[in-house]
């Protein structure tokens, strides 16, 4: 299959790219850091991946010209896509009233607007693919917000609304749309946060390996799942919140 993974230079994106390559897919890795992407690709090739199936195309997905260049290159190389893992995202922690307004705007620029534009650019390529799937990385915080993460939670709620809409709209193209809600995953996510002024750290709760999330994503793609929520605490949080949101608030 022909795959695109955004945010592939580290964390969950890197784990997804690695698993897909091991499963024999041809994978385009994109992200802002050309150096880190090359390191990931070099490692995969050193571990036995076919160099012809690993393509690196650095791009800042918030920049129109970068996105156009990325998708033009993909079309020239593959003609179509079978899977897109729309993973690129960034976090911010701390009390909303202590943050500069630029934080909220930047979070939405990356987590919502760039994500949506990747969907827009992917549509014609996926429509020509075989059993095509768009995977959007949401979050447990897309279904239940937490204090100290207002900007991030708001962006992920927006992702859910957008994805629920295009899931129905894209059925006419034969494209399946999957939302994946990871719980606390052991990635460098906090290291890349736009701002980190949270009074309570959750780093010790980041116990799920990104490789396990990647495997769950592949299983969900194979099963044509609509949405999956990962980690037992994450599932419990979302489930209890549906029944008794007042209790979760407390």
mmCIF file of C-alpha atoms in Angstrom:
data_model
loop_
_atom_site.group_PDB
_atom_site.id
_atom_site.type_symbol
_atom_site.label_atom_id
_atom_site.label_comp_id
_atom_site.label_asym_id
_atom_site.label_seq_id
_atom_site.Cartn_x
_atom_site.Cartn_y
_atom_site.Cartn_z
ATOM 1 C CA UNK A 1 0.000 0.000 0.000
ATOM 2 C CA UNK A 2 0.976 3.647 -0.493
ATOM 3 C CA UNK A 3 1.048 5.622 2.737
ATOM 4 C CA UNK A 4 1.697 9.122 4.022
ATOM 5 C CA UNK A 5 2.615 9.713 7.663
ATOM 6 C CA UNK A 6 2.780 13.287 8.940
ATOM 7 C CA UNK A 7 4.795 14.180 12.016
ATOM 8 C CA UNK A 8 6.982 11.180 11.197
ATOM 9 C CA UNK A 9 10.224 12.482 12.678
ATOM 10 C CA UNK A 10 9.522 11.269 16.236
ATOM 11 C CA UNK A 11 7.038 9.696 18.622
ATOM 12 C CA UNK A 12 3.836 8.196 17.294
ATOM 13 C CA UNK A 13 4.456 9.264 13.693
ATOM 14 C CA UNK A 14 7.845 7.567 13.682
ATOM 15 C CA UNK A 15 6.342 4.397 15.202
ATOM 16 C CA UNK A 16 3.569 4.314 12.578
ATOM 17 C CA UNK A 17 6.018 4.826 9.725
ATOM 18 C CA UNK A 18 8.274 2.072 11.061
ATOM 19 C CA UNK A 19 5.429 -0.428 11.425
ATOM 20 C CA UNK A 20 4.032 0.316 7.969
ATOM 21 C CA UNK A 21 7.452 -0.097 6.382
ATOM 22 C CA UNK A 22 7.903 -3.422 8.184
ATOM 23 C CA UNK A 23 4.520 -4.533 6.836
ATOM 24 C CA UNK A 24 5.797 -3.884 3.317
ATOM 25 C CA UNK A 25 4.110 -0.569 2.570
ATOM 26 C CA UNK A 26 5.665 2.258 0.603
ATOM 27 C CA UNK A 27 5.730 5.171 3.027
ATOM 28 C CA UNK A 28 6.259 8.909 2.649
ATOM 29 C CA UNK A 29 7.575 10.439 5.861
ATOM 30 C CA UNK A 30 7.006 14.141 6.352
ATOM 31 C CA UNK A 31 7.682 16.627 9.127
ATOM 32 C CA UNK A 32 9.389 19.952 9.676
ATOM 33 C CA UNK A 33 12.859 18.631 10.526
ATOM 34 C CA UNK A 34 14.717 17.295 7.494
ATOM 35 C CA UNK A 35 17.539 16.130 9.767
ATOM 36 C CA UNK A 36 15.319 14.060 12.054
ATOM 37 C CA UNK A 37 13.359 12.607 9.149
ATOM 38 C CA UNK A 38 16.592 11.512 7.484
ATOM 39 C CA UNK A 39 17.734 9.895 10.731
ATOM 40 C CA UNK A 40 14.486 7.917 10.928
ATOM 41 C CA UNK A 41 14.718 6.853 7.279
ATOM 42 C CA UNK A 42 18.405 5.896 7.599
ATOM 43 C CA UNK A 43 17.618 3.774 10.652
ATOM 44 C CA UNK A 44 14.756 1.978 8.905
ATOM 45 C CA UNK A 45 16.952 1.232 5.887
ATOM 46 C CA UNK A 46 19.792 0.081 8.126
ATOM 47 C CA UNK A 47 17.345 -2.308 9.803
ATOM 48 C CA UNK A 48 16.436 -3.853 6.452
ATOM 49 C CA UNK A 49 13.791 -1.634 4.877
ATOM 50 C CA UNK A 50 13.777 -1.370 1.089
ATOM 51 C CA UNK A 51 15.156 2.128 0.323
ATOM 52 C CA UNK A 52 12.713 2.391 -2.593
ATOM 53 C CA UNK A 53 9.826 2.172 -0.120
ATOM 54 C CA UNK A 54 10.999 4.929 2.233
ATOM 55 C CA UNK A 55 10.584 8.484 0.966
ATOM 56 C CA UNK A 56 11.434 11.594 2.974
ATOM 57 C CA UNK A 57 9.786 14.905 2.058
ATOM 58 C CA UNK A 58 10.316 17.633 4.690
ATOM 59 C CA UNK A 59 7.428 20.093 4.924
ATOM 60 C CA UNK A 60 5.879 22.548 7.333
ATOM 61 C CA UNK A 61 2.214 21.664 6.974
ATOM 62 C CA UNK A 62 1.105 25.105 8.161
ATOM 63 C CA UNK A 63 2.680 26.605 5.007
ATOM 64 C CA UNK A 64 0.581 26.448 1.825
ATOM 65 C CA UNK A 65 3.552 26.139 -0.544
ATOM 66 C CA UNK A 66 5.079 23.316 1.533
ATOM 67 C CA UNK A 67 1.810 21.363 1.448
ATOM 68 C CA UNK A 68 1.434 21.809 -2.300
ATOM 69 C CA UNK A 69 5.029 20.701 -2.863
ATOM 70 C CA UNK A 70 4.500 17.645 -0.652
ATOM 71 C CA UNK A 71 1.358 16.473 -2.417
ATOM 72 C CA UNK A 72 2.693 17.247 -5.884
ATOM 73 C CA UNK A 73 5.690 15.022 -5.097
ATOM 74 C CA UNK A 74 3.432 12.258 -3.768
ATOM 75 C CA UNK A 75 1.258 12.350 -6.891
ATOM 76 C CA UNK A 76 4.327 12.174 -9.124
ATOM 77 C CA UNK A 77 5.658 9.217 -7.157
ATOM 78 C CA UNK A 78 2.514 7.180 -6.420
ATOM 79 C CA UNK A 79 -0.433 8.591 -8.434
ATOM 80 C CA UNK A 80 -2.647 7.697 -5.442
ATOM 81 C CA UNK A 81 -2.639 7.023 -1.701
ATOM 82 C CA UNK A 82 -4.174 4.118 0.216
ATOM 83 C CA UNK A 83 -3.540 5.381 3.754
ATOM 84 C CA UNK A 84 -2.855 8.731 5.378
ATOM 85 C CA UNK A 85 -1.885 8.944 9.051
ATOM 86 C CA UNK A 86 -2.681 12.583 9.833
ATOM 87 C CA UNK A 87 -0.625 12.736 12.989
ATOM 88 C CA UNK A 88 1.280 16.031 13.153
ATOM 89 C CA UNK A 89 0.348 18.023 16.235
ATOM 90 C CA UNK A 90 1.630 20.060 19.134
ATOM 91 C CA UNK A 91 0.643 20.628 22.750
ATOM 92 C CA UNK A 92 0.529 23.376 25.345
ATOM 93 C CA UNK A 93 -0.022 23.110 29.066
ATOM 94 C CA UNK A 94 -0.784 25.605 31.799
ATOM 95 C CA UNK A 95 -3.571 27.903 32.901
ATOM 96 C CA UNK A 96 -5.328 29.626 29.985
ATOM 97 C CA UNK A 97 -5.340 33.054 31.631
ATOM 98 C CA UNK A 98 -1.546 33.010 31.998
ATOM 99 C CA UNK A 99 -0.855 32.396 28.298
ATOM 100 C CA UNK A 100 -0.338 34.821 25.455
ATOM 101 C CA UNK A 101 -3.143 34.768 22.837
ATOM 102 C CA UNK A 102 -0.609 33.587 20.256
ATOM 103 C CA UNK A 103 -0.532 30.142 21.918
ATOM 104 C CA UNK A 104 -4.172 29.392 21.116
ATOM 105 C CA UNK A 105 -3.785 30.589 17.533
ATOM 106 C CA UNK A 106 -0.627 28.562 16.944
ATOM 107 C CA UNK A 107 -2.174 25.408 18.435
ATOM 108 C CA UNK A 108 -5.140 25.707 16.065
ATOM 109 C CA UNK A 109 -2.859 26.507 13.124
ATOM 110 C CA UNK A 110 -1.041 23.189 13.581
ATOM 111 C CA UNK A 111 -3.590 20.832 15.157
ATOM 112 C CA UNK A 112 -6.705 21.943 13.271
ATOM 113 C CA UNK A 113 -6.020 24.029 10.163
ATOM 114 C CA UNK A 114 -2.972 22.072 8.941
ATOM 115 C CA UNK A 115 -4.722 18.773 9.742
ATOM 116 C CA UNK A 116 -7.786 19.835 7.736
ATOM 117 C CA UNK A 117 -5.695 21.035 4.793
ATOM 118 C CA UNK A 118 -3.833 17.706 4.739
ATOM 119 C CA UNK A 119 -7.272 16.088 4.445
ATOM 120 C CA UNK A 120 -8.179 18.464 1.603
ATOM 121 C CA UNK A 121 -4.970 17.735 -0.315
ATOM 122 C CA UNK A 122 -5.219 13.989 0.373
ATOM 123 C CA UNK A 123 -8.783 13.612 -0.891
ATOM 124 C CA UNK A 124 -8.117 13.284 -4.653
ATOM 125 C CA UNK A 125 -5.223 10.880 -4.024
ATOM 126 C CA UNK A 126 -7.184 8.720 -1.566
ATOM 127 C CA UNK A 127 -10.178 8.685 -3.925
ATOM 128 C CA UNK A 128 -7.923 6.872 -6.429
ATOM 129 C CA UNK A 129 -6.531 4.478 -3.805
ATOM 130 C CA UNK A 130 -7.359 0.885 -2.884
ATOM 131 C CA UNK A 131 -9.603 0.582 0.192
ATOM 132 C CA UNK A 132 -8.401 4.055 1.200
ATOM 133 C CA UNK A 133 -8.331 5.223 4.820
ATOM 134 C CA UNK A 134 -7.743 8.607 6.421
ATOM 135 C CA UNK A 135 -6.522 8.242 10.007
ATOM 136 C CA UNK A 136 -6.795 11.373 12.134
ATOM 137 C CA UNK A 137 -5.026 11.424 15.474
ATOM 138 C CA UNK A 138 -7.367 12.896 18.045
ATOM 139 C CA UNK A 139 -6.893 12.420 21.766
ATOM 140 C CA UNK A 140 -8.723 11.304 24.863
ATOM 141 C CA UNK A 141 -8.838 15.082 25.330
ATOM 142 C CA UNK A 142 -10.940 15.273 22.159
ATOM 143 C CA UNK A 143 -13.777 13.718 24.162
ATOM 144 C CA UNK A 144 -13.066 14.971 27.692
ATOM 145 C CA UNK A 145 -11.117 18.134 28.423
ATOM 146 C CA UNK A 146 -8.698 18.462 31.307
ATOM 147 C CA UNK A 147 -7.652 21.583 33.238
ATOM 148 C CA UNK A 148 -4.273 23.006 32.325
ATOM 149 C CA UNK A 149 -4.765 22.008 28.678
ATOM 150 C CA UNK A 150 -7.470 24.342 27.451
ATOM 151 C CA UNK A 151 -5.885 25.266 24.105
ATOM 152 C CA UNK A 152 -4.879 21.698 23.286
ATOM 153 C CA UNK A 153 -8.259 20.243 24.317
ATOM 154 C CA UNK A 154 -10.124 22.864 22.287
ATOM 155 C CA UNK A 155 -8.075 21.985 19.210
ATOM 156 C CA UNK A 156 -8.745 18.268 19.596
ATOM 157 C CA UNK A 157 -12.476 18.832 20.098
ATOM 158 C CA UNK A 158 -12.339 20.724 16.796
ATOM 159 C CA UNK A 159 -10.572 17.764 15.195
ATOM 160 C CA UNK A 160 -13.409 15.461 16.321
ATOM 161 C CA UNK A 161 -16.092 17.712 14.883
ATOM 162 C CA UNK A 162 -14.290 17.979 11.570
ATOM 163 C CA UNK A 163 -13.571 14.253 11.336
ATOM 164 C CA UNK A 164 -17.162 13.250 12.180
ATOM 165 C CA UNK A 165 -18.348 15.460 9.324
ATOM 166 C CA UNK A 166 -15.962 14.273 6.640
ATOM 167 C CA UNK A 167 -16.460 10.628 7.643
ATOM 168 C CA UNK A 168 -19.980 10.934 6.241
ATOM 169 C CA UNK A 169 -19.094 13.293 3.381
ATOM 170 C CA UNK A 170 -16.259 11.073 2.142
ATOM 171 C CA UNK A 171 -18.339 7.893 2.059
ATOM 172 C CA UNK A 172 -19.331 8.844 -1.485
ATOM 173 C CA UNK A 173 -15.656 8.601 -2.474
ATOM 174 C CA UNK A 174 -15.246 5.207 -0.801
ATOM 175 C CA UNK A 175 -12.794 6.647 1.742
ATOM 176 C CA UNK A 176 -12.992 5.345 5.298
ATOM 177 C CA UNK A 177 -12.214 7.856 8.060
ATOM 178 C CA UNK A 178 -10.854 6.716 11.432
ATOM 179 C CA UNK A 179 -10.263 8.818 14.545
ATOM 180 C CA UNK A 180 -7.671 7.496 16.981
ATOM 181 C CA UNK A 181 -7.700 8.835 20.539
ATOM 182 C CA UNK A 182 -4.431 7.918 22.241
ATOM 183 C CA UNK A 183 -4.218 8.179 25.996
ATOM 184 C CA UNK A 184 -0.988 9.264 27.675
ATOM 185 C CA UNK A 185 1.676 7.855 25.349
ATOM 186 C CA UNK A 186 5.383 7.677 26.102
ATOM 187 C CA UNK A 187 6.596 10.096 23.422
ATOM 188 C CA UNK A 188 8.588 13.385 23.412
ATOM 189 C CA UNK A 189 5.252 15.236 23.053
ATOM 190 C CA UNK A 190 5.846 17.435 26.097
ATOM 191 C CA UNK A 191 9.344 18.308 24.871
ATOM 192 C CA UNK A 192 7.805 19.949 21.793
ATOM 193 C CA UNK A 193 5.037 21.834 23.633
ATOM 194 C CA UNK A 194 4.604 25.484 22.681
ATOM 195 C CA UNK A 195 4.425 26.330 26.365
ATOM 196 C CA UNK A 196 4.593 24.162 29.484
ATOM 197 C CA UNK A 197 3.542 25.960 32.648
ATOM 198 C CA UNK A 198 1.307 23.214 34.069
ATOM 199 C CA UNK A 199 1.325 22.969 37.839
ATOM 200 C CA UNK A 200 0.810 19.204 37.686
ATOM 201 C CA UNK A 201 2.959 16.981 35.466
ATOM 202 C CA UNK A 202 1.453 13.928 33.787
ATOM 203 C CA UNK A 203 4.745 12.639 32.399
ATOM 204 C CA UNK A 204 4.695 9.712 34.840
ATOM 205 C CA UNK A 205 1.341 8.649 33.359
ATOM 206 C CA UNK A 206 2.771 8.347 29.832
ATOM 207 C CA UNK A 207 3.017 4.583 29.969
ATOM 208 C CA UNK A 208 1.721 3.390 26.573
ATOM 209 C CA UNK A 209 4.485 2.765 24.078
ATOM 210 C CA UNK A 210 4.100 4.512 20.698
ATOM 211 C CA UNK A 211 4.736 1.157 19.017
ATOM 212 C CA UNK A 212 1.641 -0.244 20.785
ATOM 213 C CA UNK A 213 -0.422 2.710 19.559
ATOM 214 C CA UNK A 214 0.852 2.119 16.007
ATOM 215 C CA UNK A 215 -0.197 -1.546 16.190
ATOM 216 C CA UNK A 216 -3.642 -0.522 17.466
ATOM 217 C CA UNK A 217 -3.977 1.904 14.554
ATOM 218 C CA UNK A 218 -3.151 -0.782 11.986
ATOM 219 C CA UNK A 219 -5.659 -3.173 13.591
ATOM 220 C CA UNK A 220 -8.327 -0.453 13.557
ATOM 221 C CA UNK A 221 -7.616 0.287 9.884
ATOM 222 C CA UNK A 222 -7.984 -3.401 9.030
ATOM 223 C CA UNK A 223 -11.275 -3.617 10.960
ATOM 224 C CA UNK A 224 -12.600 -0.359 9.479
ATOM 225 C CA UNK A 225 -13.223 1.011 12.966
ATOM 226 C CA UNK A 226 -14.769 4.488 13.157
ATOM 227 C CA UNK A 227 -13.043 5.566 16.362
ATOM 228 C CA UNK A 228 -10.823 3.969 18.970
ATOM 229 C CA UNK A 229 -9.840 5.256 22.402
ATOM 230 C CA UNK A 230 -6.640 3.836 23.836
ATOM 231 C CA UNK A 231 -5.410 2.985 27.323
ATOM 232 C CA UNK A 232 -7.721 1.665 30.018
ATOM 233 C CA UNK A 233 -7.664 4.939 32.012
ATOM 234 C CA UNK A 234 -8.391 6.888 28.823
ATOM 235 C CA UNK A 235 -11.373 4.701 27.916
ATOM 236 C CA UNK A 236 -12.648 4.867 31.502
ATOM 237 C CA UNK A 237 -12.364 8.660 31.587
ATOM 238 C CA UNK A 238 -14.340 9.074 28.364
ATOM 239 C CA UNK A 239 -16.972 6.486 29.341
ATOM 240 C CA UNK A 240 -17.606 7.872 32.830
ATOM 241 C CA UNK A 241 -17.728 11.378 31.397
ATOM 242 C CA UNK A 242 -20.596 10.347 29.097
ATOM 243 C CA UNK A 243 -22.577 9.028 32.061
ATOM 244 C CA UNK A 244 -21.656 11.474 34.823
ATOM 245 C CA UNK A 245 -19.713 14.510 33.631
ATOM 246 C CA UNK A 246 -20.365 16.226 36.960
ATOM 247 C CA UNK A 247 -18.419 13.448 38.679
ATOM 248 C CA UNK A 248 -15.453 13.840 36.335
ATOM 249 C CA UNK A 249 -15.536 17.606 36.938
ATOM 250 C CA UNK A 250 -15.339 16.908 40.651
#
